[in-house]
Amino acid sequence: MRHHGPGSARAVRAALERLQPDVVLIEGPADADPVAILVADPGLVPPVALLAHVADTPGIAAFWPFAVFSPEWQALVWAREHAAPVRFCDLPSSVSLAQRDEDTAEVETVETPEGAADAARAGDTAETADTAEQEPAEQEPGEDPQGVDHDPLGVRRDPLAALAAAGGYDDPERWWEDVVESRLNTPTPFSVLTEAMAELRAAAPALPARQQLVEERREAHMRQVLRGVLKDGAQRVAVVCGAWHAPALSGTLPSAASDARLLRGLPKRRTSVTWVPWTHSRLAHASGYGAGIASPGWYHHLFTAVDEPVPRWLTKVAGVLRAEDLPVSSAHVIEAVRLADTLAILRGRPLAGLAEVTEATRAVLAEGDDAVLALITDRLVVGEAMGCVPDAAPTVPLAADLRASAKRLRLAQEPGERVLELDLRKDTDAARSRLLHRLSLLDIGWGVPTRSQVRSTGTFREAWRLAWVPELAVSVVEASLWGTTVAAAASAKAVADASRASLPALTGLVERCLLADLPEALPAVVAAIDERAALDLDVAHLMAALPALVRAARYSDVRGTRASALTAVASSLLVRTCAALPSAVTSLDDAGAGALRADLDEVHAAVLLWEDGEAEDRWFNALAGLAARAEVHGLLTGRATRLLRDAARLSLTESAHRLQRALSVGTPAPAQAAWVEGFLGRDGLLLVHDTDLLALLDDWVCSLAQREFIEVLPLLRRTFGAYDRAERRSIGDAVTRRAAVTSSSFSSGAVAVVDDALASPVLRTAVLLLGGQA
């Protein structure tokens, strides 16, 4: 059978009813037998997956997913309903997850260690986070490193595609649906499929040596388990496995001795196996799952809605469209059903399949709109149904604490993405925030901070984007190494991170500890900051570290946390920053000056937030010294002058004089533009409200020679391009008004009285230049 398919699942149940086996063997990790009993628990609702992970390295993990329409799941359910012994017969996870070098493992979902794409349609169910067992060179089975394809029929790449091509189909999915999945009341031809797979295996090229050995070992283990149950007295044994492996388990089996030799000396690791929730989207090809299917939602519907599946499906489609306020009537549904059935008859199919109902949906319900069709695919064809696991399932203490905390705070672990708005003045929302911040410290990415959609100037609002994905179960197991509860684990992780973090990262860690309410971790993190700051001579590190530390020291209004101990560390950082700033601003290029200007802005905002008079005086004295230096990059001196002016530490007259000096004739045009860019910054409205400053800049631009104007134009465009459209329009209007006022003042004769004695030399020179007689 195929690992996920409604026709296969129904056929397996029908075959089990006819055979009434003494024992049921299922392709899956043999060490998962102890948790198979949980299938009888009503709290275990598919889609779910077996999760196996190495005990001392949880990041090395594998999943074996099951849906309600998976033949293996239906075999498990049938065995429990009929009190028949059931066992998994594939290689234990302790063997499949064993690897040569544990330190090279990466956490990502790939195919099973056999790495063969021959499992894509008829083979394996495991998804694993272990990549160390993969071949160094990514190549298709049957293809050598020189690129010579030894699999011209594509048997190894896609067995079902080869069978579909032999049957005259160009789409293997459609062939499999016609032959297996769409048959509602007829048994799946297991013997015929086994015979076909035997022929394909005979024609298939050999895998690379290592992959071939993995496949042979897996099948040898299945045969050994089969021999064991027969030896124990079972008369009728049903083996539920991928179609590719069926020929290896039927007919005349190889000798037990040869299988034993294959299995001798296999590497092993101590592993733990449990059940975790899964989702339909993770069963799809698009998720990267090797044995994935194109339409989990459609397959679930075919299995659960045996009576009139097409009308029921199109009724669901109409419901989704109506929920989006799209006009769909009963007549639309009736016409869509007729069209789907007609297409199936014309194509000689036993039942309208996904292709037919999709075309009917596009033509009738979506009216040819591909965007609407994409919505249907996302909501129904794939779907986002998520299973659940009972409390009795084995789990690490951290996962149990997280589950209890989420239940207490009414945070559902849902696969669909949603935005959670929190009001930190409420106890429940504050507790939710603490939990999500603690999980973030543990690298459990259930929630990601996002921008609040509620307009508010207060600091009591917080927004999170939540989405629970199955892989987070591995992250929880990994984080369990730090503690048995979320709070204890987050504290231990923060202390460990503090021992190796840089100074800016340390101050950010302090802020995260406060947000997560981890008072046990704060002393160690603050001590690390004090020690690191004393040794760090990089002013960029000092300046980058200060803002987060000041924010943390001030974060005692809404959450009620106390961070007074951070004030001394922040004062020490500011003293070091002010002392190192004069030497740090010399000999900087444009990129370095730009980076330091951003740090200046951040530190300046932090000092103003601090509201400490002594700290402000120290900082503004450092800025005054910087603004007065002529050899420093204009971007920095201009910015320092602007910060002093905004804080009323520099008079309007003095700032205008400095601007005039910076724009004087002796200063190169690029240096003038850099000073203007630093002075204006990102606040273009200053030019709108300060007419004297606008006049200075306007006159300076008008006075530039052509060559100088060409040099400074890119710098000016960068400065003014940073303003939004409304600011640029306001500046343009102000310049236009100024020009109009100047022009009207001259035309109306409103000019000062001319001194003839002073003017006559100028007039005689002008007459001579124009060719006249003085």
JSON list of N, CA, C and O in Angstrom, two decimals, residues 80-99:
[
{"chain": "A", "resi": 80, "resn": "ARG", "atom": "N", "xyz": [-6.38, -2.80, 17.85]},
{"chain": "A", "resi": 80, "resn": "ARG", "atom": "CA", "xyz": [-6.86, -2.49, 19.20]},
{"chain": "A", "resi": 80, "resn": "ARG", "atom": "C", "xyz": [-8.33, -2.84, 19.35]},
{"chain": "A", "resi": 80, "resn": "ARG", "atom": "O", "xyz": [-8.77, -3.30, 20.40]},
{"chain": "A", "resi": 81, "resn": "GLU", "atom": "N", "xyz": [-9.10, -2.60, 18.32]},
{"chain": "A", "resi": 81, "resn": "GLU", "atom": "CA", "xyz": [-10.53, -2.93, 18.39]},
{"chain": "A", "resi": 81, "resn": "GLU", "atom": "C", "xyz": [-10.77, -4.43, 18.52]},
{"chain": "A", "resi": 81, "resn": "GLU", "atom": "O", "xyz": [-11.75, -4.86, 19.14]},
{"chain": "A", "resi": 82, "resn": "HIS", "atom": "N", "xyz": [-9.88, -5.22, 17.92]},
{"chain": "A", "resi": 82, "resn": "HIS", "atom": "CA", "xyz": [-10.06, -6.67, 17.92]},
{"chain": "A", "resi": 82, "resn": "HIS", "atom": "C", "xyz": [-9.11, -7.38, 18.88]},
{"chain": "A", "resi": 82, "resn": "HIS", "atom": "O", "xyz": [-8.97, -8.62, 18.83]},
{"chain": "A", "resi": 83, "resn": "ALA", "atom": "N", "xyz": [-8.45, -6.59, 19.74]},
{"chain": "A", "resi": 83, "resn": "ALA", "atom": "CA", "xyz": [-7.54, -7.16, 20.74]},
{"chain": "A", "resi": 83, "resn": "ALA", "atom": "C", "xyz": [-6.48, -8.05, 20.12]},
{"chain": "A", "resi": 83, "resn": "ALA", "atom": "O", "xyz": [-6.06, -9.06, 20.70]},
{"chain": "A", "resi": 84, "resn": "ALA", "atom": "N", "xyz": [-6.04, -7.70, 18.92]},
{"chain": "A", "resi": 84, "resn": "ALA", "atom": "CA", "xyz": [-4.99, -8.46, 18.24]},
{"chain": "A", "resi": 84, "resn": "ALA", "atom": "C", "xyz": [-3.63, -7.84, 18.56]},
{"chain": "A", "resi": 84, "resn": "ALA", "atom": "O", "xyz": [-3.49, -6.61, 18.60]},
{"chain": "A", "resi": 85, "resn": "PRO", "atom": "N", "xyz": [-2.61, -8.65, 18.82]},
{"chain": "A", "resi": 85, "resn": "PRO", "atom": "CA", "xyz": [-1.27, -8.09, 19.06]},
{"chain": "A", "resi": 85, "resn": "PRO", "atom": "C", "xyz": [-0.80, -7.31, 17.84]},
{"chain": "A", "resi": 85, "resn": "PRO", "atom": "O", "xyz": [-1.01, -7.70, 16.69]},
{"chain": "A", "resi": 86, "resn": "VAL", "atom": "N", "xyz": [-0.16, -6.18, 18.09]},
{"chain": "A", "resi": 86, "resn": "VAL", "atom": "CA", "xyz": [0.34, -5.34, 17.00]},
{"chain": "A", "resi": 86, "resn": "VAL", "atom": "C", "xyz": [1.77, -4.95, 17.34]},
{"chain": "A", "resi": 86, "resn": "VAL", "atom": "O", "xyz": [2.09, -4.63, 18.49]},
{"chain": "A", "resi": 87, "resn": "ARG", "atom": "N", "xyz": [2.64, -5.00, 16.33]},
{"chain": "A", "resi": 87, "resn": "ARG", "atom": "CA", "xyz": [4.05, -4.67, 16.52]},
{"chain": "A", "resi": 87, "resn": "ARG", "atom": "C", "xyz": [4.55, -3.87, 15.33]},
{"chain": "A", "resi": 87, "resn": "ARG", "atom": "O", "xyz": [4.10, -4.07, 14.19]},
{"chain": "A", "resi": 88, "resn": "PHE", "atom": "N", "xyz": [5.49, -2.96, 15.60]},
{"chain": "A", "resi": 88, "resn": "PHE", "atom": "CA", "xyz": [6.21, -2.30, 14.53]},
{"chain": "A", "resi": 88, "resn": "PHE", "atom": "C", "xyz": [7.42, -3.17, 14.16]},
{"chain": "A", "resi": 88, "resn": "PHE", "atom": "O", "xyz": [8.03, -3.79, 15.04]},
{"chain": "A", "resi": 89, "resn": "CYS", "atom": "N", "xyz": [7.73, -3.22, 12.87]},
{"chain": "A", "resi": 89, "resn": "CYS", "atom": "CA", "xyz": [8.72, -4.19, 12.42]},
{"chain": "A", "resi": 89, "resn": "CYS", "atom": "C", "xyz": [9.94, -3.58, 11.73]},
{"chain": "A", "resi": 89, "resn": "CYS", "atom": "O", "xyz": [10.84, -4.32, 11.32]},
{"chain": "A", "resi": 90, "resn": "ASP", "atom": "N", "xyz": [9.99, -2.25, 11.57]},
{"chain": "A", "resi": 90, "resn": "ASP", "atom": "CA", "xyz": [11.13, -1.64, 10.89]},
{"chain": "A", "resi": 90, "resn": "ASP", "atom": "C", "xyz": [12.30, -1.53, 11.87]},
{"chain": "A", "resi": 90, "resn": "ASP", "atom": "O", "xyz": [12.19, -1.83, 13.05]},
{"chain": "A", "resi": 91, "resn": "LEU", "atom": "N", "xyz": [13.44, -1.09, 11.36]},
{"chain": "A", "resi": 91, "resn": "LEU", "atom": "CA", "xyz": [14.61, -0.90, 12.21]},
{"chain": "A", "resi": 91, "resn": "LEU", "atom": "C", "xyz": [14.26, 0.01, 13.40]},
{"chain": "A", "resi": 91, "resn": "LEU", "atom": "O", "xyz": [13.56, 1.00, 13.23]},
{"chain": "A", "resi": 92, "resn": "PRO", "atom": "N", "xyz": [14.72, -0.31, 14.59]},
{"chain": "A", "resi": 92, "resn": "PRO", "atom": "CA", "xyz": [14.45, 0.56, 15.74]},
{"chain": "A", "resi": 92, "resn": "PRO", "atom": "C", "xyz": [15.04, 1.95, 15.51]},
{"chain": "A", "resi": 92, "resn": "PRO", "atom": "O", "xyz": [16.03, 2.13, 14.80]},
{"chain": "A", "resi": 93, "resn": "SER", "atom": "N", "xyz": [14.43, 2.92, 16.14]},
{"chain": "A", "resi": 93, "resn": "SER", "atom": "CA", "xyz": [14.97, 4.28, 16.02]},
{"chain": "A", "resi": 93, "resn": "SER", "atom": "C", "xyz": [16.36, 4.37, 16.63]},
{"chain": "A", "resi": 93, "resn": "SER", "atom": "O", "xyz": [17.16, 5.22, 16.24]},
{"chain": "A", "resi": 94, "resn": "SER", "atom": "N", "xyz": [16.66, 3.51, 17.59]},
{"chain": "A", "resi": 94, "resn": "SER", "atom": "CA", "xyz": [18.00, 3.51, 18.19]},
{"chain": "A", "resi": 94, "resn": "SER", "atom": "C", "xyz": [19.07, 3.20, 17.16]},
{"chain": "A", "resi": 94, "resn": "SER", "atom": "O", "xyz": [20.22, 3.60, 17.32]},
{"chain": "A", "resi": 95, "resn": "VAL", "atom": "N", "xyz": [18.69, 2.48, 16.10]},
{"chain": "A", "resi": 95, "resn": "VAL", "atom": "CA", "xyz": [19.64, 2.17, 15.03]},
{"chain": "A", "resi": 95, "resn": "VAL", "atom": "C", "xyz": [19.58, 3.25, 13.94]},
{"chain": "A", "resi": 95, "resn": "VAL", "atom": "O", "xyz": [20.60, 3.74, 13.47]},
{"chain": "A", "resi": 96, "resn": "SER", "atom": "N", "xyz": [18.35, 3.61, 13.52]},
{"chain": "A", "resi": 96, "resn": "SER", "atom": "CA", "xyz": [18.22, 4.55, 12.40]},
{"chain": "A", "resi": 96, "resn": "SER", "atom": "C", "xyz": [18.76, 5.93, 12.75]},
{"chain": "A", "resi": 96, "resn": "SER", "atom": "O", "xyz": [19.15, 6.68, 11.85]},
{"chain": "A", "resi": 97, "resn": "LEU", "atom": "N", "xyz": [18.74, 6.30, 14.04]},
{"chain": "A", "resi": 97, "resn": "LEU", "atom": "CA", "xyz": [19.24, 7.61, 14.42]},
{"chain": "A", "resi": 97, "resn": "LEU", "atom": "C", "xyz": [20.70, 7.60, 14.84]},
{"chain": "A", "resi": 97, "resn": "LEU", "atom": "O", "xyz": [21.27, 8.65, 15.18]},
{"chain": "A", "resi": 98, "resn": "ALA", "atom": "N", "xyz": [21.30, 6.42, 14.87]},
{"chain": "A", "resi": 98, "resn": "ALA", "atom": "CA", "xyz": [22.73, 6.36, 15.20]},
{"chain": "A", "resi": 98, "resn": "ALA", "atom": "C", "xyz": [23.53, 7.04, 14.10]},
{"chain": "A", "resi": 98, "resn": "ALA", "atom": "O", "xyz": [23.26, 6.90, 12.93]},
{"chain": "A", "resi": 99, "resn": "GLN", "atom": "N", "xyz": [24.56, 7.75, 14.49]},
{"chain": "A", "resi": 99, "resn": "GLN", "atom": "CA", "xyz": [25.38, 8.48, 13.52]},
{"chain": "A", "resi": 99, "resn": "GLN", "atom": "C", "xyz": [26.82, 8.48, 13.98]},
{"chain": "A", "resi": 99, "resn": "GLN", "atom": "O", "xyz": [27.12, 8.26, 15.14]}
]
